[in-house]
Each structure stands twice: as structure tokens, then as C-alpha cells.
């Protein structure tokens, strides 16, 4: 049974607010489909229940979560710490705690700080609670999405303009990928779930709801928009044909359906950045995961929250793992609207004309430029060193952007 009675009727709204070519449109439909997750104040009464459940989960999987945290190597950890440059008495916000690798590294660099550790995943929140027992004066664990962080911080007494550093480590964590029951990995069979919030919002649609409810056009749009999948129509057609025979409810079931739409030789024909073979369904899984979790809208909201709560001179560090995330971060730091066509060379011309400051034509160009809020720490995006990629292959596509609030 679908988690939204009106789920099938909403695809037209999605189609109307999809990306235009070369543009990022943070449309209204993904927000409508996730209204339950956004009603923070309505869910506040249930918050303690969620936290208690997370703590019970922590107790049940204490050994597993500790082992995962110890085994997981955070991506570009040295660069993250260097960019944040923690100093005694400062206040930091880790908006994607995960298994806590970056938080531990920050505390190792400077232990006399306050760090708010946030994650939307109840399992990650449980690990943050565990770590706060070892650092009771430093760590404040919080459970919530990016869109809920502002309310969480205000409730904790944190005022806008008071943070010294904010970290966002985007995408799916190794802890989530390695748990088949979460439904993120196509290599391990499990229920086709993909909800980063776990069971916190029972009526939030799962990936299974999406693939079984939306029509072929809507599925193709999701694959093209969020997976940048060039064979979106072919894959959507295969999904619709398969589900007419039986519901699609398992991860490897979906992976097999996608692979079946191509010759056998194409299943692992694609290569990653290390020139290793990747499964033909990888982009499909990415697309449905981003859609189910409303990740791009959440990211943009998280960036705005970071800007609001950072003090002048505060530092923002963002790690992204695919072009859609990186494009949003890059646009945000450069002050480029999310709804306009991104043309970096044109923006450079605007900046150059503003420096010249002469002539009526230049004045008109200057008026197009949004006021800059950030000073980039590095002119170019940072990527992992070869040794980092060998130590943590999953971080091979990471891109780090860091900036100081003006």
C-alpha cells in the first residue's frame, strides 16, 4: 500500500518543476511530497520517542555501530580540519555526523570546543549520543534534517551569527550503504527503502513506493534529473514493464531490472574515476535516493542555515560527491541564483566590470551581480589525494569547497 493516498496524482507537479537544461530548479513538488518530514513543530511531541528509539537501537547494535565507526575512514579528514581551523573556545556544527569520523578529528585537533552533532539518521544520532558520553562538555547530539537544524539550534540556545564553523559531508554514508536492510546498496539485497530518516516518518514514501507508483514519464524525469542518466527512458520503461508482472520491493530486484534493459556486456561497462567497473544501475539508485530524501532542497536549506548561524569570519566546509550537490554548493558560495542558468564565464565578466567601474554599460552589468557573502579559502575545488582514494575508495569522487563568511 502506498504511503500517500494521493501519491500517483502528484507526478504532473513534479514534471512541471523539473530541471530546465543547464539549470537547477528547486521546485515545489519535492517539498509537497515531503510535507510530513517538514512539519517539525507538529512532530516535536514525538521527538522524545524517536530519540528513545534511537537509543534503544544503539543498545541493540552497540558492538556493530562502534565497529563501524572505528572501521570507517572519513573523507579528506586532514583538509576538513585544516579548513575549519578549530581554536580553543570556539563553537562548531557538524550537520552530517554519520559515524563521527570528522567530529573525532576536529576534537583531536582541539578538544576545548563545543560541537553540535546533527544527523537525520537515528542510527547516526545514537552513535553521536554514545560519543557525547566520552565528551560530555563538548558534544551536543541532535536528531534532524537540514531543514530542522535552525529550530534545533534555537531550542538549544544557539543564536544566529554565533558559530565559528559548519561542516556538511553530503551524500550516503558508508554505514548506510553497508546495512542491507536500509536499501541503499544495489550489491546487497534488502528492502527497497532508501529513507535516511529510517522509520521516523512512517508515511514518507520509500523508493519502492516511488518505482511502483509513478508513471513512466515521471520515472524517466527522476532518473534524468537526479541521476543524470542518459538512458532514463529505457530504464523507466523496463521498470514499468516489470512492475506490471510483480511489485518491485527489493534492491537487487531493481538492479536486475535495470541491467536487463541492456545487453549483458553493458552491466559493468561503465567506469568510475579509478577506471573500475561500476554497475549500470548505480545512477538509478542515486536518483531514487536523492528523490526520496529530498536531498537537493535539504542541501540548499542547510547552506542557508549555515550562513545564518555563522559569525562573520566563520568557516563553511562542504564535501560533495556528485555534480548536482557540487553545483548547488558552488552556486551558493558564488552568490548565483539557483534558478538562473549557470555561466561562470559570464559571472567573471560581471566581476571584472565591477572592478573597472566605468561606463553606463558596466553599471548595468554590476546590477546583475548579487552581493558576495563568502570569500573562498581555495580558488579551486579540492579533491582527494591518491593515497586517500586508496585508503577509502568510496571517497574517490569527493569535492571539497570551503569559504569564510564576510
Short mmCIF file of C-alpha atoms in Angstrom, two decimals:
data_model
loop_
_atom_site.label_atom_id
_atom_site.label_comp_id
_atom_site.label_asym_id
_atom_site.label_seq_id
_atom_site.Cartn_x
_atom_site.Cartn_y
_atom_site.Cartn_z
CA UNK A 1 0.00 0.00 0.00
CA UNK A 2 1.30 3.46 -0.87
CA UNK A 3 2.21 5.75 1.97
CA UNK A 4 0.39 8.71 0.38
CA UNK A 5 -3.16 8.11 -0.90
CA UNK A 6 -2.68 10.85 -3.47
CA UNK A 7 0.84 9.77 -4.45
CA UNK A 8 0.01 8.80 -8.03
CA UNK A 9 -1.65 12.13 -8.78
CA UNK A 10 1.35 14.29 -7.94
CA UNK A 11 3.71 13.30 -10.73
CA UNK A 12 2.41 16.07 -13.01
CA UNK A 13 3.52 18.65 -10.46
CA UNK A 14 6.94 17.02 -10.44
CA UNK A 15 7.17 17.16 -14.23
CA UNK A 16 6.36 20.87 -14.19
CA UNK A 17 9.19 21.74 -11.82
CA UNK A 18 11.97 19.51 -13.14
CA UNK A 19 15.32 20.95 -14.14
CA UNK A 20 15.47 23.06 -17.24
CA UNK A 21 18.54 22.34 -19.37
CA UNK A 22 21.64 23.50 -17.53
CA UNK A 23 19.63 24.87 -14.62
CA UNK A 24 18.88 23.84 -11.09
CA UNK A 25 15.25 24.32 -10.16
CA UNK A 26 14.49 23.60 -6.54
CA UNK A 27 10.82 23.13 -7.31
CA UNK A 28 7.73 22.90 -5.14
CA UNK A 29 6.74 19.30 -5.85
CA UNK A 30 9.54 17.63 -3.89
CA UNK A 31 8.57 19.86 -0.98
CA UNK A 32 4.91 18.86 -1.24
CA UNK A 33 5.69 15.15 -1.34
CA UNK A 34 7.76 15.51 1.82
CA UNK A 35 5.42 17.73 3.84
CA UNK A 36 5.29 15.20 6.65
CA UNK A 37 9.04 15.37 7.11
CA UNK A 38 8.98 19.16 7.12
CA UNK A 39 6.41 19.60 9.88
CA UNK A 40 8.98 19.89 12.61
CA UNK A 41 6.78 21.52 15.19
CA UNK A 42 3.99 19.01 14.66
CA UNK A 43 6.47 16.20 15.24
CA UNK A 44 8.08 17.84 18.26
CA UNK A 45 5.86 15.87 20.63
CA UNK A 46 7.15 12.67 19.03
CA UNK A 47 10.78 13.73 19.19
CA UNK A 48 11.47 12.11 22.53
CA UNK A 49 10.00 8.85 21.27
CA UNK A 50 12.30 8.99 18.24
CA UNK A 51 15.30 9.68 20.43
CA UNK A 52 14.39 6.86 22.80
CA UNK A 53 14.05 4.51 19.85
CA UNK A 54 17.42 5.60 18.55
CA UNK A 55 18.98 4.98 21.95
CA UNK A 56 17.41 1.52 22.10
CA UNK A 57 18.73 0.84 18.62
CA UNK A 58 22.13 1.95 19.85
CA UNK A 59 21.99 -0.51 22.73
CA UNK A 60 20.89 -3.35 20.46
CA UNK A 61 23.65 -2.70 17.94
CA UNK A 62 26.26 -1.30 20.29
CA UNK A 63 29.05 -3.53 19.08
CA UNK A 64 28.15 -3.13 15.41
CA UNK A 65 27.95 0.66 15.48
CA UNK A 66 31.19 1.01 17.42
CA UNK A 67 32.95 -1.31 15.00
CA UNK A 68 31.55 0.60 12.01
CA UNK A 69 32.66 3.91 13.48
CA UNK A 70 36.16 2.60 14.10
CA UNK A 71 36.49 1.00 10.66
CA UNK A 72 35.10 3.94 8.70
CA UNK A 73 37.70 6.40 7.50
CA UNK A 74 36.28 9.89 6.93
CA UNK A 75 36.88 11.52 3.56
CA UNK A 76 39.58 14.21 3.26
CA UNK A 77 39.74 14.49 7.03
CA UNK A 78 43.01 16.45 7.15
CA UNK A 79 41.73 19.01 4.64
CA UNK A 80 38.47 19.40 6.56
CA UNK A 81 40.23 20.07 9.86
CA UNK A 82 42.68 22.44 8.21
CA UNK A 83 39.87 24.45 6.62
CA UNK A 84 37.84 24.65 9.83
CA UNK A 85 40.98 25.55 11.85
CA UNK A 86 39.40 24.88 15.28
CA UNK A 87 40.63 27.01 18.18
CA UNK A 88 40.04 26.96 21.90
CA UNK A 89 36.57 28.03 23.00
CA UNK A 90 35.00 28.00 19.53
CA UNK A 91 31.59 26.58 18.57
CA UNK A 92 31.11 24.21 15.63
CA UNK A 93 28.25 22.47 13.87
CA UNK A 94 28.63 19.11 12.13
CA UNK A 95 25.41 18.88 10.12
CA UNK A 96 26.15 15.34 8.90
CA UNK A 97 27.60 13.47 11.87
CA UNK A 98 27.39 9.98 10.31
CA UNK A 99 29.71 7.69 12.23
CA UNK A 100 31.55 10.68 13.69
CA UNK A 101 34.89 10.48 11.89
CA UNK A 102 35.17 14.20 11.16
CA UNK A 103 33.89 15.15 14.60
CA UNK A 104 36.54 12.99 16.26
CA UNK A 105 39.25 14.54 14.09
CA UNK A 106 38.12 18.06 14.99
CA UNK A 107 38.14 17.20 18.69
CA UNK A 108 41.56 15.57 18.34
CA UNK A 109 42.87 18.84 16.88
CA UNK A 110 41.26 20.99 19.60
CA UNK A 111 39.31 19.41 22.45
CA UNK A 112 38.28 22.65 24.20
CA UNK A 113 35.37 23.44 21.87
CA UNK A 114 31.61 22.98 21.72
CA UNK A 115 30.35 20.89 18.82
CA UNK A 116 26.73 20.35 17.84
CA UNK A 117 26.48 16.96 16.09
CA UNK A 118 23.39 16.65 13.88
CA UNK A 119 22.16 13.82 11.69
CA UNK A 120 18.78 12.82 10.27
CA UNK A 121 19.62 9.12 10.62
CA UNK A 122 18.56 7.66 14.01
CA UNK A 123 21.50 5.22 13.93
CA UNK A 124 23.96 8.09 13.47
CA UNK A 125 22.22 10.02 16.24
CA UNK A 126 22.67 7.01 18.54
CA UNK A 127 26.42 6.99 17.79
CA UNK A 128 26.57 10.74 18.47
CA UNK A 129 24.86 10.15 21.81
CA UNK A 130 27.44 7.49 22.59
CA UNK A 131 30.31 9.79 21.71
CA UNK A 132 28.83 12.58 23.81
CA UNK A 133 29.28 10.34 26.85
CA UNK A 134 33.03 10.43 26.21
CA UNK A 135 32.92 14.19 25.51
CA UNK A 136 30.09 15.44 27.77
CA UNK A 137 31.28 19.05 27.75
CA UNK A 138 31.98 19.22 24.04
CA UNK A 139 29.35 17.28 22.06
CA UNK A 140 25.64 18.07 21.83
CA UNK A 141 23.86 15.35 19.81
CA UNK A 142 20.82 16.36 17.74
CA UNK A 143 18.41 14.38 15.57
CA UNK A 144 17.02 16.13 12.50
CA UNK A 145 17.19 17.07 8.84
CA UNK A 146 18.90 20.17 7.44
CA UNK A 147 15.51 21.88 7.29
CA UNK A 148 15.08 21.28 11.03
CA UNK A 149 18.54 22.44 12.14
CA UNK A 150 17.56 26.08 12.66
CA UNK A 151 14.78 25.09 15.07
CA UNK A 152 17.07 22.61 16.83
CA UNK A 153 19.79 25.23 17.34
CA UNK A 154 17.36 27.88 18.56
CA UNK A 155 15.87 25.39 21.01
CA UNK A 156 19.40 24.67 22.29
CA UNK A 157 20.00 28.38 22.83
CA UNK A 158 22.33 28.90 19.87
CA UNK A 159 21.81 32.35 18.36
CA UNK A 160 22.30 33.29 14.69
CA UNK A 161 25.76 34.64 13.97
CA UNK A 162 27.44 32.71 16.79
CA UNK A 163 29.04 29.66 15.15
CA UNK A 164 32.71 29.54 14.20
CA UNK A 165 32.49 26.66 11.75
CA UNK A 166 30.00 24.43 9.93
CA UNK A 167 30.67 21.12 8.17
CA UNK A 168 28.48 19.34 5.62
CA UNK A 169 29.60 15.89 4.46
CA UNK A 170 26.90 15.14 1.90
CA UNK A 171 25.51 12.01 0.33
CA UNK A 172 25.06 8.49 1.63
CA UNK A 173 27.33 7.28 4.42
CA UNK A 174 29.27 4.02 4.38
CA UNK A 175 27.28 3.00 7.44
CA UNK A 176 24.06 3.28 5.43
CA UNK A 177 25.47 1.56 2.35
CA UNK A 178 26.76 -1.35 4.41
CA UNK A 179 23.36 -2.06 6.02
CA UNK A 180 21.28 -4.11 3.51
CA UNK A 181 18.09 -3.50 5.49
CA UNK A 182 18.33 0.23 4.72
CA UNK A 183 18.01 -0.41 0.98
CA UNK A 184 20.74 1.93 -0.28
CA UNK A 185 23.11 -0.59 -1.85
CA UNK A 186 22.48 -2.48 -5.07
CA UNK A 187 25.20 -5.00 -4.20
CA UNK A 188 23.44 -6.32 -1.09
CA UNK A 189 19.84 -7.45 -1.25
CA UNK A 190 17.39 -5.73 1.05
CA UNK A 191 14.05 -3.93 1.11
CA UNK A 192 13.89 -1.06 -1.38
CA UNK A 193 13.67 1.65 1.27
CA UNK A 194 16.41 4.34 0.97
CA UNK A 195 14.94 6.65 3.64
CA UNK A 196 17.77 8.33 5.52
CA UNK A 197 15.37 9.09 8.37
CA UNK A 198 14.73 5.39 8.89
CA UNK A 199 11.25 4.88 10.29
CA UNK A 200 10.90 8.32 11.89
CA UNK A 201 8.21 9.36 9.41
CA UNK A 202 6.12 6.27 8.62
CA UNK A 203 4.17 7.94 5.79
CA UNK A 204 7.26 9.20 3.96
CA UNK A 205 7.44 7.30 0.64
CA UNK A 206 10.14 4.69 0.19
CA UNK A 207 11.98 4.01 -3.05
CA UNK A 208 9.63 1.04 -3.53
CA UNK A 209 6.64 3.40 -3.35
CA UNK A 210 8.20 5.61 -6.00
CA UNK A 211 9.08 2.89 -8.52
CA UNK A 212 5.70 1.21 -8.15
CA UNK A 213 3.51 4.34 -8.22
CA UNK A 214 4.80 6.91 -10.68
CA UNK A 215 4.23 6.58 -14.40
CA UNK A 216 6.95 6.09 -16.98
CA UNK A 217 7.34 9.78 -17.80
CA UNK A 218 7.77 10.75 -14.15
CA UNK A 219 10.25 7.93 -13.51
CA UNK A 220 12.30 8.96 -16.52
CA UNK A 221 12.33 12.56 -15.31
CA UNK A 222 13.60 11.49 -11.88
CA UNK A 223 16.35 9.36 -13.44
CA UNK A 224 17.39 12.13 -15.82
CA UNK A 225 17.20 14.89 -13.22
CA UNK A 226 18.70 13.28 -10.14
CA UNK A 227 20.82 10.54 -11.69
CA UNK A 228 21.89 12.35 -14.87
CA UNK A 229 21.08 9.04 -16.53
CA UNK A 230 21.24 9.29 -20.34
CA UNK A 231 19.21 6.07 -20.74
CA UNK A 232 16.42 7.30 -18.46
CA UNK A 233 13.57 6.46 -20.84
CA UNK A 234 14.79 2.91 -21.46
CA UNK A 235 15.21 2.22 -17.72
CA UNK A 236 11.83 3.75 -16.86
CA UNK A 237 10.18 1.60 -19.50
CA UNK A 238 11.82 -1.54 -18.07
CA UNK A 239 10.63 -0.64 -14.56
CA UNK A 240 7.03 -0.10 -15.68
CA UNK A 241 7.02 -3.35 -17.65
CA UNK A 242 8.47 -5.36 -14.74
CA UNK A 243 6.11 -3.96 -12.12
CA UNK A 244 3.10 -4.89 -14.27
CA UNK A 245 4.02 -8.51 -13.52
CA UNK A 246 5.08 -8.19 -9.86
CA UNK A 247 5.75 -5.34 -7.40
CA UNK A 248 9.34 -4.13 -7.14
CA UNK A 249 10.26 -4.36 -3.46
CA UNK A 250 13.93 -5.43 -3.23
CA UNK A 251 17.20 -3.69 -4.10
CA UNK A 252 18.68 -6.46 -6.21
CA UNK A 253 15.33 -6.89 -7.92
CA UNK A 254 15.53 -3.27 -9.14
CA UNK A 255 19.20 -3.68 -10.07
CA UNK A 256 18.36 -6.76 -12.15
CA UNK A 257 15.52 -4.96 -13.91
CA UNK A 258 17.81 -2.08 -14.87
CA UNK A 259 20.56 -4.45 -16.01
CA UNK A 260 18.01 -6.45 -18.02
CA UNK A 261 17.26 -3.41 -20.14
CA UNK A 262 20.76 -3.60 -21.63
CA UNK A 263 22.95 -6.28 -23.19
CA UNK A 264 24.80 -8.41 -20.65
CA UNK A 265 28.09 -6.85 -21.71
CA UNK A 266 26.83 -3.41 -20.61
CA UNK A 267 26.11 -4.36 -16.99
CA UNK A 268 29.59 -3.38 -15.80
CA UNK A 269 30.72 -1.41 -18.84
CA UNK A 270 30.73 1.94 -17.07
CA UNK A 271 33.91 3.06 -15.31
CA UNK A 272 34.41 5.13 -12.16
CA UNK A 273 37.17 7.66 -11.53
CA UNK A 274 39.56 4.81 -10.74
CA UNK A 275 38.66 3.18 -14.06
CA UNK A 276 36.93 0.39 -12.16
CA UNK A 277 33.75 -1.21 -13.49
CA UNK A 278 30.51 0.07 -11.96
CA UNK A 279 27.04 -1.42 -12.19
CA UNK A 280 24.70 0.02 -14.82
CA UNK A 281 22.07 0.67 -12.09
CA UNK A 282 24.32 2.91 -9.94
CA UNK A 283 22.88 6.17 -11.29
CA UNK A 284 19.35 4.80 -10.95
CA UNK A 285 19.90 4.12 -7.27
CA UNK A 286 21.40 7.58 -6.82
CA UNK A 287 18.40 9.21 -8.47
CA UNK A 288 15.78 7.47 -6.35
CA UNK A 289 17.77 8.05 -3.16
CA UNK A 290 18.06 11.78 -3.83
CA UNK A 291 14.38 12.00 -4.71
CA UNK A 292 13.11 10.01 -1.72
CA UNK A 293 15.15 12.07 0.75
CA UNK A 294 14.54 15.44 -0.95
CA UNK A 295 18.31 15.86 -0.75
CA UNK A 296 18.82 18.85 -3.03
CA UNK A 297 16.20 21.04 -1.37
CA UNK A 298 17.52 19.94 2.01
CA UNK A 299 21.06 20.85 0.97
CA UNK A 300 20.06 24.34 -0.12
CA UNK A 301 18.18 24.88 3.14
CA UNK A 302 21.19 23.61 5.08
CA UNK A 303 23.50 26.05 3.32
CA UNK A 304 21.18 28.96 4.13
CA UNK A 305 21.05 27.85 7.77
CA UNK A 306 24.84 27.66 7.91
CA UNK A 307 25.09 31.17 6.52
CA UNK A 308 22.59 32.46 9.07
CA UNK A 309 24.29 30.94 12.12
CA UNK A 310 27.94 31.52 11.18
CA UNK A 311 29.54 34.67 12.55
CA UNK A 312 31.49 36.98 10.21
CA UNK A 313 34.82 35.21 9.79
CA UNK A 314 33.18 31.83 10.43
CA UNK A 315 34.07 28.96 8.12
CA UNK A 316 31.89 26.70 5.99
CA UNK A 317 33.24 23.40 4.65
CA UNK A 318 31.17 21.26 2.26
CA UNK A 319 32.07 17.83 0.91
CA UNK A 320 30.01 16.74 -2.10
CA UNK A 321 30.10 13.50 -4.08
CA UNK A 322 28.31 14.17 -7.35
CA UNK A 323 27.85 17.09 -9.71
CA UNK A 324 24.34 18.02 -8.55
CA UNK A 325 25.49 18.59 -4.97
CA UNK A 326 28.68 20.35 -6.01
CA UNK A 327 26.77 22.62 -8.39
CA UNK A 328 24.49 23.80 -5.58
CA UNK A 329 27.40 24.44 -3.21
CA UNK A 330 29.38 26.26 -5.88
CA UNK A 331 26.45 28.46 -6.89
CA UNK A 332 25.66 29.27 -3.27
CA UNK A 333 29.20 30.36 -2.43
CA UNK A 334 29.44 32.46 -5.60
CA UNK A 335 26.09 34.12 -4.95
CA UNK A 336 24.48 32.75 -8.11
CA UNK A 337 20.73 32.19 -8.07
CA UNK A 338 19.60 28.57 -8.07
CA UNK A 339 17.02 29.36 -10.74
CA UNK A 340 19.26 31.03 -13.34
CA UNK A 341 21.45 29.41 -15.97
CA UNK A 342 24.94 28.90 -14.58
CA UNK A 343 27.60 30.51 -16.74
CA UNK A 344 30.83 31.06 -14.86
CA UNK A 345 32.50 32.99 -17.66
CA UNK A 346 29.60 35.45 -17.71
CA UNK A 347 29.90 35.92 -13.96
CA UNK A 348 33.61 36.53 -14.28
CA UNK A 349 32.84 39.28 -16.79
CA UNK A 350 30.42 40.85 -14.32
CA UNK A 351 33.06 40.78 -11.59
CA UNK A 352 35.65 42.26 -13.92
CA UNK A 353 33.29 45.03 -14.99
CA UNK A 354 32.53 45.85 -11.37
CA UNK A 355 36.25 46.28 -10.73
CA UNK A 356 36.57 48.63 -13.70
CA UNK A 357 33.56 50.63 -12.52
CA UNK A 358 33.37 52.84 -15.61
CA UNK A 359 30.72 53.42 -18.26
CA UNK A 360 26.93 53.02 -18.21
CA UNK A 361 27.14 49.51 -19.68
CA UNK A 362 29.37 48.40 -16.84
CA UNK A 363 26.95 49.84 -14.29
CA UNK A 364 24.15 47.78 -15.79
CA UNK A 365 26.28 44.64 -15.58
CA UNK A 366 27.15 45.36 -11.94
CA UNK A 367 23.46 45.50 -11.04
CA UNK A 368 23.17 41.86 -12.12
CA UNK A 369 25.72 40.73 -9.54
CA UNK A 370 24.43 39.51 -6.18
CA UNK A 371 26.40 40.83 -3.21
CA UNK A 372 29.15 38.40 -2.27
CA UNK A 373 28.77 36.84 1.16
CA UNK A 374 31.68 34.41 1.04
CA UNK A 375 35.43 34.51 0.49
CA UNK A 376 36.68 31.22 -0.95
CA UNK A 377 39.52 29.63 1.03
CA UNK A 378 40.75 27.87 -2.12
CA UNK A 379 40.32 29.20 -5.63
CA UNK A 380 39.80 25.70 -6.99
CA UNK A 381 37.86 22.76 -5.62
CA UNK A 382 39.91 20.26 -3.59
CA UNK A 383 39.83 16.55 -4.42
CA UNK A 384 41.29 13.55 -2.54
CA UNK A 385 44.94 12.66 -2.81
CA UNK A 386 45.83 9.32 -4.41
CA UNK A 387 46.61 7.80 -1.02
CA UNK A 388 43.24 8.92 0.35
CA UNK A 389 41.47 7.23 -2.54
CA UNK A 390 43.40 4.00 -1.94
CA UNK A 391 42.53 4.10 1.76
CA UNK A 392 38.88 4.95 1.13
CA UNK A 393 37.78 4.19 -2.47
CA UNK A 394 34.24 5.37 -1.76
CA UNK A 395 35.58 8.88 -1.35
CA UNK A 396 37.13 8.96 -4.84
CA UNK A 397 34.55 11.43 -6.19
CA UNK A 398 34.68 13.83 -3.22
CA UNK A 399 34.94 17.55 -3.84
CA UNK A 400 35.69 19.93 -1.02
CA UNK A 401 34.73 23.60 -1.11
CA UNK A 402 35.42 25.90 1.82
CA UNK A 403 34.73 29.57 2.41
CA UNK A 404 34.83 32.28 5.06
CA UNK A 405 31.71 34.34 5.76
CA UNK A 406 32.28 38.03 5.10
#
